[in-house]
Coordinates of C-alpha atoms in Angstrom, one line a residue:
X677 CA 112.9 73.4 169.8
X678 CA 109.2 73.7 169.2
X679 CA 108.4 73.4 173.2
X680 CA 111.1 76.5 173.7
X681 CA 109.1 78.6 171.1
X682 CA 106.3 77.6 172.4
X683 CA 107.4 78.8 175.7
X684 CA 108.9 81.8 174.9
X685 CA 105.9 82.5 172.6
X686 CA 103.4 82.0 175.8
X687 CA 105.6 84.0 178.5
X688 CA 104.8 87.2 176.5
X689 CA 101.3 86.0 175.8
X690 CA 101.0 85.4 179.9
X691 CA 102.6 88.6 180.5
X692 CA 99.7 90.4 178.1
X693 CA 96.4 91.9 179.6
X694 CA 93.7 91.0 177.6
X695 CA 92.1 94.1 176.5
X696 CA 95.3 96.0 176.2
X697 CA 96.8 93.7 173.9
X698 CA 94.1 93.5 171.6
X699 CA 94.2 97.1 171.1
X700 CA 97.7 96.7 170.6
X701 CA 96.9 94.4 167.5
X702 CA 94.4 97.0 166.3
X703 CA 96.7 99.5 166.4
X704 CA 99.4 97.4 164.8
X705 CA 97.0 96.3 161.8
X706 CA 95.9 99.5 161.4
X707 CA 99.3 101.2 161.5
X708 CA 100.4 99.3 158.2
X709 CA 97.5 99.9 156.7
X710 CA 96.9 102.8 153.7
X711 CA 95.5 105.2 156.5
X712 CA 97.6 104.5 159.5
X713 CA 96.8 108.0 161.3
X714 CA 93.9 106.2 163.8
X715 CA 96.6 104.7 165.3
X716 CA 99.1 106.8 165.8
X717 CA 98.1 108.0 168.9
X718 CA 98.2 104.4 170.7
X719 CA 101.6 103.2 169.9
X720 CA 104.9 105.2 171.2
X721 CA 106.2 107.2 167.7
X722 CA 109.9 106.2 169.3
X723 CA 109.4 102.8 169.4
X724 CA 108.2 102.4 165.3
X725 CA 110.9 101.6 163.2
X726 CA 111.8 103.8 160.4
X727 CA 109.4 102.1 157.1
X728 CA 107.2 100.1 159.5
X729 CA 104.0 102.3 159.1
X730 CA 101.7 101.3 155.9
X731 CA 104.2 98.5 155.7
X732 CA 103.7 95.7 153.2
X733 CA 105.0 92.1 152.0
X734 CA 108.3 91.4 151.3
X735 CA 109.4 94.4 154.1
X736 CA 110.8 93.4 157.0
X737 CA 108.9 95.2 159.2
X738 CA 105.2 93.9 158.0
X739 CA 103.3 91.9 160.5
X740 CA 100.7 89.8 158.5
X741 CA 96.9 90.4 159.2
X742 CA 96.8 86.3 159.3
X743 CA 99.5 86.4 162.0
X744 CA 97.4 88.8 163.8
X745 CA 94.8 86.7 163.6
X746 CA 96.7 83.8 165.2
X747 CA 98.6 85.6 167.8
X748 CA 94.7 87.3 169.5
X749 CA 93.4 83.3 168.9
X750 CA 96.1 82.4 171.1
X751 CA 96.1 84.9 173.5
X752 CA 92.4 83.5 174.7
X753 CA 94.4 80.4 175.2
X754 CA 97.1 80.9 177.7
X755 CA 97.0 81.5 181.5
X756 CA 98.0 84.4 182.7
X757 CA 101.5 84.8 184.8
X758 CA 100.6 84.4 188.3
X759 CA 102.2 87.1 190.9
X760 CA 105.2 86.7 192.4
X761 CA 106.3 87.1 196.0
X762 CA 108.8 89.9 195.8
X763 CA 107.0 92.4 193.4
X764 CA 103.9 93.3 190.9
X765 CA 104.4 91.3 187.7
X766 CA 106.1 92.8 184.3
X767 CA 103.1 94.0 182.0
X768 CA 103.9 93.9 178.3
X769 CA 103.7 97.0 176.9
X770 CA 100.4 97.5 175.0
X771 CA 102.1 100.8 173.5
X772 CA 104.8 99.6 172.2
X773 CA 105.5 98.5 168.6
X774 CA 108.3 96.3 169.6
X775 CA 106.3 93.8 172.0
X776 CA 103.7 93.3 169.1
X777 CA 107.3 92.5 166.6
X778 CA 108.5 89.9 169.8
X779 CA 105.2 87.9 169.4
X780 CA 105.1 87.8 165.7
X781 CA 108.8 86.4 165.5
X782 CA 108.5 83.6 168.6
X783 CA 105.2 83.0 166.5
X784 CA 106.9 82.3 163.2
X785 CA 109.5 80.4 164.9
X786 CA 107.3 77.9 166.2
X787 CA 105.7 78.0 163.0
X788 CA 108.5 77.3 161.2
X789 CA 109.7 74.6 163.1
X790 CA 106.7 72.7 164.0
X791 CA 106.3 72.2 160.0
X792 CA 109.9 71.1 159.7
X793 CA 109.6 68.5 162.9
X794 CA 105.2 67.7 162.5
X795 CA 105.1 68.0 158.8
X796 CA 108.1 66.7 157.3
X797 CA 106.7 63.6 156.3
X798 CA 103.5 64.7 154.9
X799 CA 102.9 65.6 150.7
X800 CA 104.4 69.3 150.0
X801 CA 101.5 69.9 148.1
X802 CA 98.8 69.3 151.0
X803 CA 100.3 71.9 152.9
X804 CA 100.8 74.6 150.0
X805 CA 96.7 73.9 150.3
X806 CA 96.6 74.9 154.2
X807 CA 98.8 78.1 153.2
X808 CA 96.9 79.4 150.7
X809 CA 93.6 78.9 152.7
X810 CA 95.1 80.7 155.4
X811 CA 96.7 83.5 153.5
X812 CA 95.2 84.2 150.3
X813 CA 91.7 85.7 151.3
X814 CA 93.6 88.3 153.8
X815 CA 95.9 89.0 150.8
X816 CA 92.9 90.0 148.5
X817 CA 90.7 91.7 151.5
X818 CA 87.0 91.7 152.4
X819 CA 86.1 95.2 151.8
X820 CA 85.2 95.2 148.4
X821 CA 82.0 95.7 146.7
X822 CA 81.8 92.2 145.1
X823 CA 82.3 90.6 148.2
X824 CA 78.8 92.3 149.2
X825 CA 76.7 92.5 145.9
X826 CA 77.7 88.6 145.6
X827 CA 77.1 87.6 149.3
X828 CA 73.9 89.6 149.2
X829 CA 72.8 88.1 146.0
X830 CA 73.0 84.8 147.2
X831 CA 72.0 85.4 150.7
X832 CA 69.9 88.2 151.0
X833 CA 66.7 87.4 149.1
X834 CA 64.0 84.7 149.0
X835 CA 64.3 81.8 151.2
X836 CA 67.2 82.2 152.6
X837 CA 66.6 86.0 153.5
X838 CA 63.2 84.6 155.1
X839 CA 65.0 82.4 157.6
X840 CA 67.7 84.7 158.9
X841 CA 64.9 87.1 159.5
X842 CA 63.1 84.3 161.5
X843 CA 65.9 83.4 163.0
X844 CA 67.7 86.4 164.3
X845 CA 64.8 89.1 164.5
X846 CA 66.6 91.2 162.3
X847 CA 66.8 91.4 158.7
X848 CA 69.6 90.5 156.5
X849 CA 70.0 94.3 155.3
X850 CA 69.6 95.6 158.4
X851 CA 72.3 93.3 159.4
X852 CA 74.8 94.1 157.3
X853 CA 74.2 97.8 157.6
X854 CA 75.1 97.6 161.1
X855 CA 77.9 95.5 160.3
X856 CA 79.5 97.9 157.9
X857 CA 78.9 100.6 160.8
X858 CA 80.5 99.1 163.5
X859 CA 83.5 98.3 161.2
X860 CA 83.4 101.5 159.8
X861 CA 84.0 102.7 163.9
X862 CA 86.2 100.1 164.3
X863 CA 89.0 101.1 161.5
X864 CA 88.7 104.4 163.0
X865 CA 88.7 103.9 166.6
X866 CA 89.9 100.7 169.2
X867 CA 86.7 100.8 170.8
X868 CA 83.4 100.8 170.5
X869 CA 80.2 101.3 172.9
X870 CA 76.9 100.4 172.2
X871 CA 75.3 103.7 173.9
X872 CA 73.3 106.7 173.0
X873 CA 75.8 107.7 169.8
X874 CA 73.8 105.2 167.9
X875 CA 70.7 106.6 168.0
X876 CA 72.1 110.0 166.0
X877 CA 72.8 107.5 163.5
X878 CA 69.3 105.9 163.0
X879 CA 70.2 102.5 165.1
X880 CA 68.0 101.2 168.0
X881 CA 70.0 99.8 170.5
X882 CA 67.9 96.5 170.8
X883 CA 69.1 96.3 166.7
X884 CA 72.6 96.7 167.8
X885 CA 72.2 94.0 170.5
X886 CA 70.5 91.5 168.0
X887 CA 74.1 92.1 166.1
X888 CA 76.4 91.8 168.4
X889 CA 74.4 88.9 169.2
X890 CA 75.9 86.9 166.1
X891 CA 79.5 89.1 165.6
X892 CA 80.4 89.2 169.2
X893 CA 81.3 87.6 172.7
X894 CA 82.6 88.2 175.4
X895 CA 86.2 88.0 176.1
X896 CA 85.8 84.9 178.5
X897 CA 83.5 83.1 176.4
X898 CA 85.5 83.7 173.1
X899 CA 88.6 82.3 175.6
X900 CA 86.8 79.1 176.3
X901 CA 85.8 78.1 173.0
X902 CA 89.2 78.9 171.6
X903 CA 90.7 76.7 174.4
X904 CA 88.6 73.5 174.1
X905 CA 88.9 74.2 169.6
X906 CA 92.3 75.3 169.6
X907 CA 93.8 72.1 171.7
X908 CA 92.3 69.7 169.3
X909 CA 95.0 70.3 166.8
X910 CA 98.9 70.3 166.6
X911 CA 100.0 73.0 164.2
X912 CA 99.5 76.6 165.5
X913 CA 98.8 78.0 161.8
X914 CA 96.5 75.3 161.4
X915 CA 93.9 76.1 164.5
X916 CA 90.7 77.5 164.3
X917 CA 89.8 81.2 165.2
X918 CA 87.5 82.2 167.1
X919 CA 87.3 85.4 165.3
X920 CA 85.5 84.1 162.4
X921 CA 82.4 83.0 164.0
X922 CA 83.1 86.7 166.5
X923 CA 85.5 89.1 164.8
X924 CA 83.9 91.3 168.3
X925 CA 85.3 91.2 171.2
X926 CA 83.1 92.6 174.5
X927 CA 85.0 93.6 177.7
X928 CA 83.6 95.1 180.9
X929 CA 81.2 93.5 183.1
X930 CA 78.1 94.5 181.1
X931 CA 80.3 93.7 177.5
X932 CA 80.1 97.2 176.9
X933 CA 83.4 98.0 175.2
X934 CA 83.4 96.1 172.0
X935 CA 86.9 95.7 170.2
X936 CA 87.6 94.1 166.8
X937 CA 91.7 93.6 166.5
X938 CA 90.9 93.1 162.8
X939 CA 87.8 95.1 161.7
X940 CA 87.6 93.4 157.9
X941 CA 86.8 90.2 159.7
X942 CA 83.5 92.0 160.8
X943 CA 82.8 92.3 156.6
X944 CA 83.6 88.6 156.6
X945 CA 81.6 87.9 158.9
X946 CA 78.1 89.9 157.7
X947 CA 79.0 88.9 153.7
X948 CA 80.2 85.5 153.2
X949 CA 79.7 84.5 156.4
X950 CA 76.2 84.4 157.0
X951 CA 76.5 81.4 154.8
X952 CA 76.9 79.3 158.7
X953 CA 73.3 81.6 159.8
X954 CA 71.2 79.5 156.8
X955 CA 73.1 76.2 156.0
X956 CA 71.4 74.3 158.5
X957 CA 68.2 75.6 157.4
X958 CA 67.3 72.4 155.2
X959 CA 67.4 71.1 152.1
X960 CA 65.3 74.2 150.6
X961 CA 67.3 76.6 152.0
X962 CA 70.5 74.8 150.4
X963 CA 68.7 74.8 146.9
X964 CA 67.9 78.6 147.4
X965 CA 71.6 79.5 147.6
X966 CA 73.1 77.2 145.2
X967 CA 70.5 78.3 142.6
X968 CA 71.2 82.0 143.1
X969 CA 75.2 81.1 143.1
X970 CA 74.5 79.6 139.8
X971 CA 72.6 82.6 138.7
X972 CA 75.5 85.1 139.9
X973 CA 77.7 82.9 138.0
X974 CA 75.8 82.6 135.1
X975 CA 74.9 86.9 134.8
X976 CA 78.3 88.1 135.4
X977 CA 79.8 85.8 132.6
X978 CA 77.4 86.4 130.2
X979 CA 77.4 90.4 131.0
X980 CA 81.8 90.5 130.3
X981 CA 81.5 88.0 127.6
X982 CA 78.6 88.7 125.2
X983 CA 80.5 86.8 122.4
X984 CA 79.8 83.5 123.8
X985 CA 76.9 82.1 123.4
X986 CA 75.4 80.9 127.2
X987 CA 72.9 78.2 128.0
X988 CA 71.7 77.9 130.9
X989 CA 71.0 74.3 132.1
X990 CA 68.3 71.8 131.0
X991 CA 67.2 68.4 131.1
X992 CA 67.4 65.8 128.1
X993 CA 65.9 62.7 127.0
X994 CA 68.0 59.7 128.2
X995 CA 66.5 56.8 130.2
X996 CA 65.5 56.1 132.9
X997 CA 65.7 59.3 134.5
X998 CA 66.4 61.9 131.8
X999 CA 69.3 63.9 133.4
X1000 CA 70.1 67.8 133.3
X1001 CA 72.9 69.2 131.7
X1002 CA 76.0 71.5 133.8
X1003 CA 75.2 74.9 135.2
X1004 CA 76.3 77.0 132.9
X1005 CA 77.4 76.1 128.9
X1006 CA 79.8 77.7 126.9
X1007 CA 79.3 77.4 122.9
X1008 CA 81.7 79.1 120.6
X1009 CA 81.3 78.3 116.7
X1010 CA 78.2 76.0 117.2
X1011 CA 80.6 74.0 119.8
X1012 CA 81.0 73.7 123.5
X1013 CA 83.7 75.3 124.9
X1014 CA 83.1 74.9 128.7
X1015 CA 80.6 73.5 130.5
X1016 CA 80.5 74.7 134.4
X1017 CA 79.2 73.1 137.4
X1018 CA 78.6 75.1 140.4
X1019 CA 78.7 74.9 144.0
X1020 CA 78.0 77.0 146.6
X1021 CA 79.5 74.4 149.5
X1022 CA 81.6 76.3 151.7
X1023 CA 85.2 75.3 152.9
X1024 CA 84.9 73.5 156.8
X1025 CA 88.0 73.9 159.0
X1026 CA 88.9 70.1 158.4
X1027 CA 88.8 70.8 154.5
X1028 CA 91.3 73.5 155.0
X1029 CA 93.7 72.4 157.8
X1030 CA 93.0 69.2 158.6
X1031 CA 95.6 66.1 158.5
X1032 CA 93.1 64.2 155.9
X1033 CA 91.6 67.2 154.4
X1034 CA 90.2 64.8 151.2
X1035 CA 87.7 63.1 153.9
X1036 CA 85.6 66.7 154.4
X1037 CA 81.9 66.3 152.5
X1038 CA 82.9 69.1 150.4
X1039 CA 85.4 67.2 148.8
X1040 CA 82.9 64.7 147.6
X1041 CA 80.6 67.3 146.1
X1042 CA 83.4 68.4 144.2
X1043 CA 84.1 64.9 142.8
X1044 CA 80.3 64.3 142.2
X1045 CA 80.5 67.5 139.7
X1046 CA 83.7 66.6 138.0
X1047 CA 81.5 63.3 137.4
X1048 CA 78.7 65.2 136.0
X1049 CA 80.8 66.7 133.8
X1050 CA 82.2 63.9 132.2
X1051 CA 79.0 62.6 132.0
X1052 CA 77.4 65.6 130.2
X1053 CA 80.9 65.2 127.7
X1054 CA 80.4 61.9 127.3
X1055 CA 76.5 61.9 126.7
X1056 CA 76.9 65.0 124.3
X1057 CA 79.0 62.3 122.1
X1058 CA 77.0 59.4 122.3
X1059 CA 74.0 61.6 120.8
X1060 CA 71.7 62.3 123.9
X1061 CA 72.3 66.1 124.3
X1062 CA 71.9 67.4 121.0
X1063 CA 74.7 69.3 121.6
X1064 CA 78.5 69.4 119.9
X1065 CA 81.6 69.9 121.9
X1066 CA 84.7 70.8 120.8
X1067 CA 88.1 68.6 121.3
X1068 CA 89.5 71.0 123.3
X1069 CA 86.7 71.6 125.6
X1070 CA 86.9 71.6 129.6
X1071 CA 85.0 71.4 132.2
X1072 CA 84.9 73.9 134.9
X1073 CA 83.7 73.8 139.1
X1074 CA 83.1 77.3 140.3
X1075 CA 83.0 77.3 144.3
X1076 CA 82.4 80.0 146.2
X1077 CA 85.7 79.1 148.0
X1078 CA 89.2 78.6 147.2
X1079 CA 88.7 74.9 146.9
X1080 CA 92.1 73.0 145.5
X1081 CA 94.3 76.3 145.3
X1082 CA 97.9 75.6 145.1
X1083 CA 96.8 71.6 146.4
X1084 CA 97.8 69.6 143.8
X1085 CA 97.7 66.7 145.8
X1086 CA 94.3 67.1 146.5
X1087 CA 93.1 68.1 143.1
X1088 CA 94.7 64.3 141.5
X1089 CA 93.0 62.6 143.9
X1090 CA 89.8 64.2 143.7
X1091 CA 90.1 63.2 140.1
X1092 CA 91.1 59.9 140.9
X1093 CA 87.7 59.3 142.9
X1094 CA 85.9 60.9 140.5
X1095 CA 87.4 58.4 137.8
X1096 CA 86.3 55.7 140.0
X1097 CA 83.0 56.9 140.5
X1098 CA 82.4 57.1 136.4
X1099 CA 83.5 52.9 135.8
X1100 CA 81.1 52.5 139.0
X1101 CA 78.3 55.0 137.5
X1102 CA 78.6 54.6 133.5
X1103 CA 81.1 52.5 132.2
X1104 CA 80.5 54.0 128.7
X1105 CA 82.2 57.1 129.6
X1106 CA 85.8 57.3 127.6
X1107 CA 89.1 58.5 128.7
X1108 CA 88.2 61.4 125.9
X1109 CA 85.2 62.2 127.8
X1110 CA 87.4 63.1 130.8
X1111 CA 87.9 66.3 129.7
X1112 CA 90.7 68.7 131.5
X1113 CA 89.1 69.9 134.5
X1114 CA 89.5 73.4 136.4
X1115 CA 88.7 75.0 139.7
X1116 CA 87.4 78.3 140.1
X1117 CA 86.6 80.0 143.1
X1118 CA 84.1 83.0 142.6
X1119 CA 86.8 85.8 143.4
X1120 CA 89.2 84.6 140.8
X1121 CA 86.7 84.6 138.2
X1122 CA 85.3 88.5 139.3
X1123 CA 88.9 89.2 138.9
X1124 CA 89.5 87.3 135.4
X1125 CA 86.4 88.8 133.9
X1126 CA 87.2 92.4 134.6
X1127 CA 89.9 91.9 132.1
X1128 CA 89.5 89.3 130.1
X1129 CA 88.3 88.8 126.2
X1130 CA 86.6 86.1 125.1
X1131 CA 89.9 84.4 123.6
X1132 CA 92.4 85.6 126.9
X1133 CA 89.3 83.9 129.0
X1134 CA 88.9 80.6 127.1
X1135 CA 92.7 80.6 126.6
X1136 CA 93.5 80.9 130.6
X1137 CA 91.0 78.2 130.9
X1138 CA 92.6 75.8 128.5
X1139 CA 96.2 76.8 129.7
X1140 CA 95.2 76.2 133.9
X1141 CA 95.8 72.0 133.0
X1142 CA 98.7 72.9 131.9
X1143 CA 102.3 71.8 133.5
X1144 CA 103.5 75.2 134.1
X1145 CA 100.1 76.4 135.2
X1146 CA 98.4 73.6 137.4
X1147 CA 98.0 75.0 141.1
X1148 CA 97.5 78.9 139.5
X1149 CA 94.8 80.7 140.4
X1150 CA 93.2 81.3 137.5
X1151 CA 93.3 85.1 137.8
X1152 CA 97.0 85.4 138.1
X1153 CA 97.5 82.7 134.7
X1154 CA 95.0 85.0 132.6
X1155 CA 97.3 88.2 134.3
X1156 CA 100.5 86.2 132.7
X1157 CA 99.2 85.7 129.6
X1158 CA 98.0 88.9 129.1
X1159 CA 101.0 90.8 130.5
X1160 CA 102.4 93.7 128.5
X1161 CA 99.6 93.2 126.0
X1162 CA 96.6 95.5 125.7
X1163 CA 93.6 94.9 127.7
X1164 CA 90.0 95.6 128.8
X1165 CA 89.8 96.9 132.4
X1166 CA 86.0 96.3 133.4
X1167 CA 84.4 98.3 136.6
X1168 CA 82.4 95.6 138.8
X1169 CA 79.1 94.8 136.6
X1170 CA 76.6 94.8 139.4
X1171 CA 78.1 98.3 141.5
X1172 CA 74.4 99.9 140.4
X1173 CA 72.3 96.9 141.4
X1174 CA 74.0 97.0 145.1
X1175 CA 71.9 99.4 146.8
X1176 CA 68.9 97.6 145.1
X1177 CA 69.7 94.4 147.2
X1178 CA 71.0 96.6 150.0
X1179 CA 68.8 99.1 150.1
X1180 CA 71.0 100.5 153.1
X1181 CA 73.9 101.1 151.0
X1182 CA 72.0 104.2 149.2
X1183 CA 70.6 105.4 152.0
X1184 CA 74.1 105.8 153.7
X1185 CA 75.4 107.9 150.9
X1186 CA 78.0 107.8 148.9
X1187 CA 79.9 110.2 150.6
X1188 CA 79.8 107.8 154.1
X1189 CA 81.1 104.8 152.3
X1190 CA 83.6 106.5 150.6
X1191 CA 84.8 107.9 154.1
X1192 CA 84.4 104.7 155.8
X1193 CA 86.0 102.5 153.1
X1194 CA 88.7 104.0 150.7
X1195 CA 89.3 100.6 149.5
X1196 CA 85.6 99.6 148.9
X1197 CA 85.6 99.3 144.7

């Protein structure tokens, strides 16, 4: 059955031109979203079922932005239907909602039954890890203003602001004001030109080129690099896409028309992606960004939760080499709470899809600071840290991704290597120094802390080892265990500070962002 889905699947893909049925994706995605009018005028009003504009999860008629995403990676990937002898070949509509509905079904049919036949024998758990990394970032969005005060944080000054500069001839501001501009025109319009218009808009068109430079290719060249990545891997829902690395699109012989089928990737891409502009910048480079995660970290906690008591970390005497403590301490009553470990290691493609997942460097890193953890624990009894922890304590990784989400598999044997690693490392460590140990990606704990208390926090945190919990996000555990109870409800800490790091933001206006992104908050 797979090969018949498959087939089906690629006879409409073959039957697609290029150009037109990328619009027809934009104008799908942005017919369910909250402002569907931009798109109106490209899809035939007879031929959109009655509830499938603005339409979300569970409805029937909601195409999924991550299906989308799939459907324009596989496009670049199929020949196109060759002519026939006795007539012009049949075009699939680009103006018609129902072709768009005919791909997404033969898509989830394959899907479907490529995990039933490829991935029946394989852990449950392993591939609840692949869904969520392929789902859960679409479901929360890009176009908020964390995801730019804490990209640009981290990013956007010192070192690493330095050798993006260098690099690209263009600055990192500069770079994501242009970004949020051509998304901006994007979620508004299918296409974009990079022409006079600009320069009413204080752009250079040389700056504009220097952008589309890193956000964009052309259709042929995004086609070949999807073909030679995309055949490398079985599972359709598990292949790269292309539109991370270029959520643009250029068509025309001079790549004049740039299209984005899903604009938010283009905030993706100038936020959180620019981590893949510096990472191979060197060691200092890497230090730069993981110190300014662990000061983003380490501000926005102690901002929502002044009744803690934070410590930032230190070194302390111990032979030979006296060692530092965590990130980021927690003390509550004289006693350590939770101790956090941060790290600013992004997820690869082969730690979120790949058939050994646990292999992928980042895993290690992740296992080298549950280690450190239990070390810290375990030195804090034996007397070196001068420091008292509480029974209950636990130990905490924040990532800037959604490391070990709903992976369960993944997250015992990342403990299991990280038990080995402390008989191998310091065999005086106990079983009580293994404390209970929780990941946190940097989203989740934006979303906790708007409203959380000091007690709902600690007690989410204390409750995500839990049996009923384990897998949870750890927003959506402190959301059950505050529901129906009253609440703080924080606005973003840092919303004053963003035009400060993106000095671009201000001089926009509020009144442009506002109109560009209703969502932005």
């Amino acid at each position: 059955m797979r090969e018949y889905y498959r087939k089906k699947l690629n006879k409409l893909l073959s039957l697609a031109g290029d150009e037109d049925f990328i619009q027809l994706l934009w104008s799908i995605q942005i017919l369910q979203s909250e402002n569907p009018d931009p798109a109106r005028k490209f899809i035939l009003p007879e031929t959109i079922p009655d509830g499938a504009i603005s339409a979300k999860m569970p409805s029937k008629h909601s195409i999924h932005k991550w299906e989308i995403e799939t459907l324009a990676n596989e496009l670049m990937t199929v020949p196109k239907a060759k002519p026939k002898k006795n007539g012009p070949i049949r075009k699939l509509r680009w103006d018609h909602f129902g072709s768009a509905t005919d791909c997404v079904n033969w898509l989830r049919k394959l899907e479907n039954v490529e995990y039933r036949v490829q991935k029946k024998r394989e852990d449950i758990f392993i591939e609840m890890g692949r869904i969520a990394a392929r789902q859960f970032d679409w479901q929360r969005g890009f176009a908020n203003v964390p995801q730019f005060y804490r990209n640009a944080f981290i990013y956007g000054q010192g070192s690493c602001a330095a050798q993006f500069e260098k690099a690209h001839g263009i600055t990192l501001n500069r770079f994501s004001q242009i970004g949020f501009m051509l998304f901006a025109s994007l979620t508004n319009f299918p296409v974009v030109r990079n022409d006079k218009s600009w320069v009413k808009m204080g752009v250079e068109w040389n700056e504009v080129e220097r952008v589309l430079a890193l956000i964009a290719m052309p259709f042929p060249k995004a086609a070949a690099i999807a073909r030679d990545r995309r055949r490398r891997m079985i599972h359709t829902a598990d292949k790269p896409s292309i539109l991370r690395q270029s959520p643009c699109l250029r068509f025309g012989k001079e790549g004049d028309r740039v299209r984005a089928p899903l604009p938010e990737l283009i905030l993706e891409r100038v936020t959180s992606g620019v981590f893949y502009d510096v990472v191979d910048g060197g060691g200092p480079i890497r230090d730069d960004y993981g110190r300014r995660f662990e000061d983003y970290c380490a501000r926005y906690l102690a901002e929502t939760l002044p009744g803690f008591e934070w410590e930032r970390e230190f070194s302390y005497r111990k032979k030979p080499n006296n060692p530092h403590t965590p990130d980021i301490l927690c003390k509550h009553s004289d006693q350590i709470s939770a101790a956090f470990e941060c790290k600013a290691t992004r997820m690869s493609q082969q730690a979120m899809f790949g058939m050994n997942p646990i292999k992928d460097r980042g895993y290690q890193d992740i296992t080298k600071a549950i280690f450190q953890l239990w070390r810290f624990f375990s030195h804090c009894r034996r007397g070196y840290v001068g420091r008292a922890v509480s029974d209950d304590a636990v130990g905490v990784v924040l990532t800037l991704d959604n490391w070990l989400v709903m992976a369960d598999t993944l997250r015992k044997q990342v403990l299991l290597d990280a038990e080995k690693m402390a008989r191998e490392k310091d065999a005086d460590i106990s079983q009580a120094d293994m404390k209970p140990i929780i990941f946190v990606a940097a989203p989740e704990l934006e979303r906790t802390l708007s409203v959380s208390t000091e007690a709902t926090f600690l007690e989410a945190l204390k409750q995500s080892n839990t049996e009923r919990y384990r897998g949870w996000r750890l927003d959506s555990i402190h959301n059950d265990l505050i529901q129906g109870t009253p609440h703080p409800k924080r606005d973003y800490p840092f919303s004053h500070e963003l035009g400060i790091i993106l000095p671009w933001w201000d001089e926009l206006g509020e009144k442009l962002a506002d109109a560009a992104v209703t969502g932005l908050e």
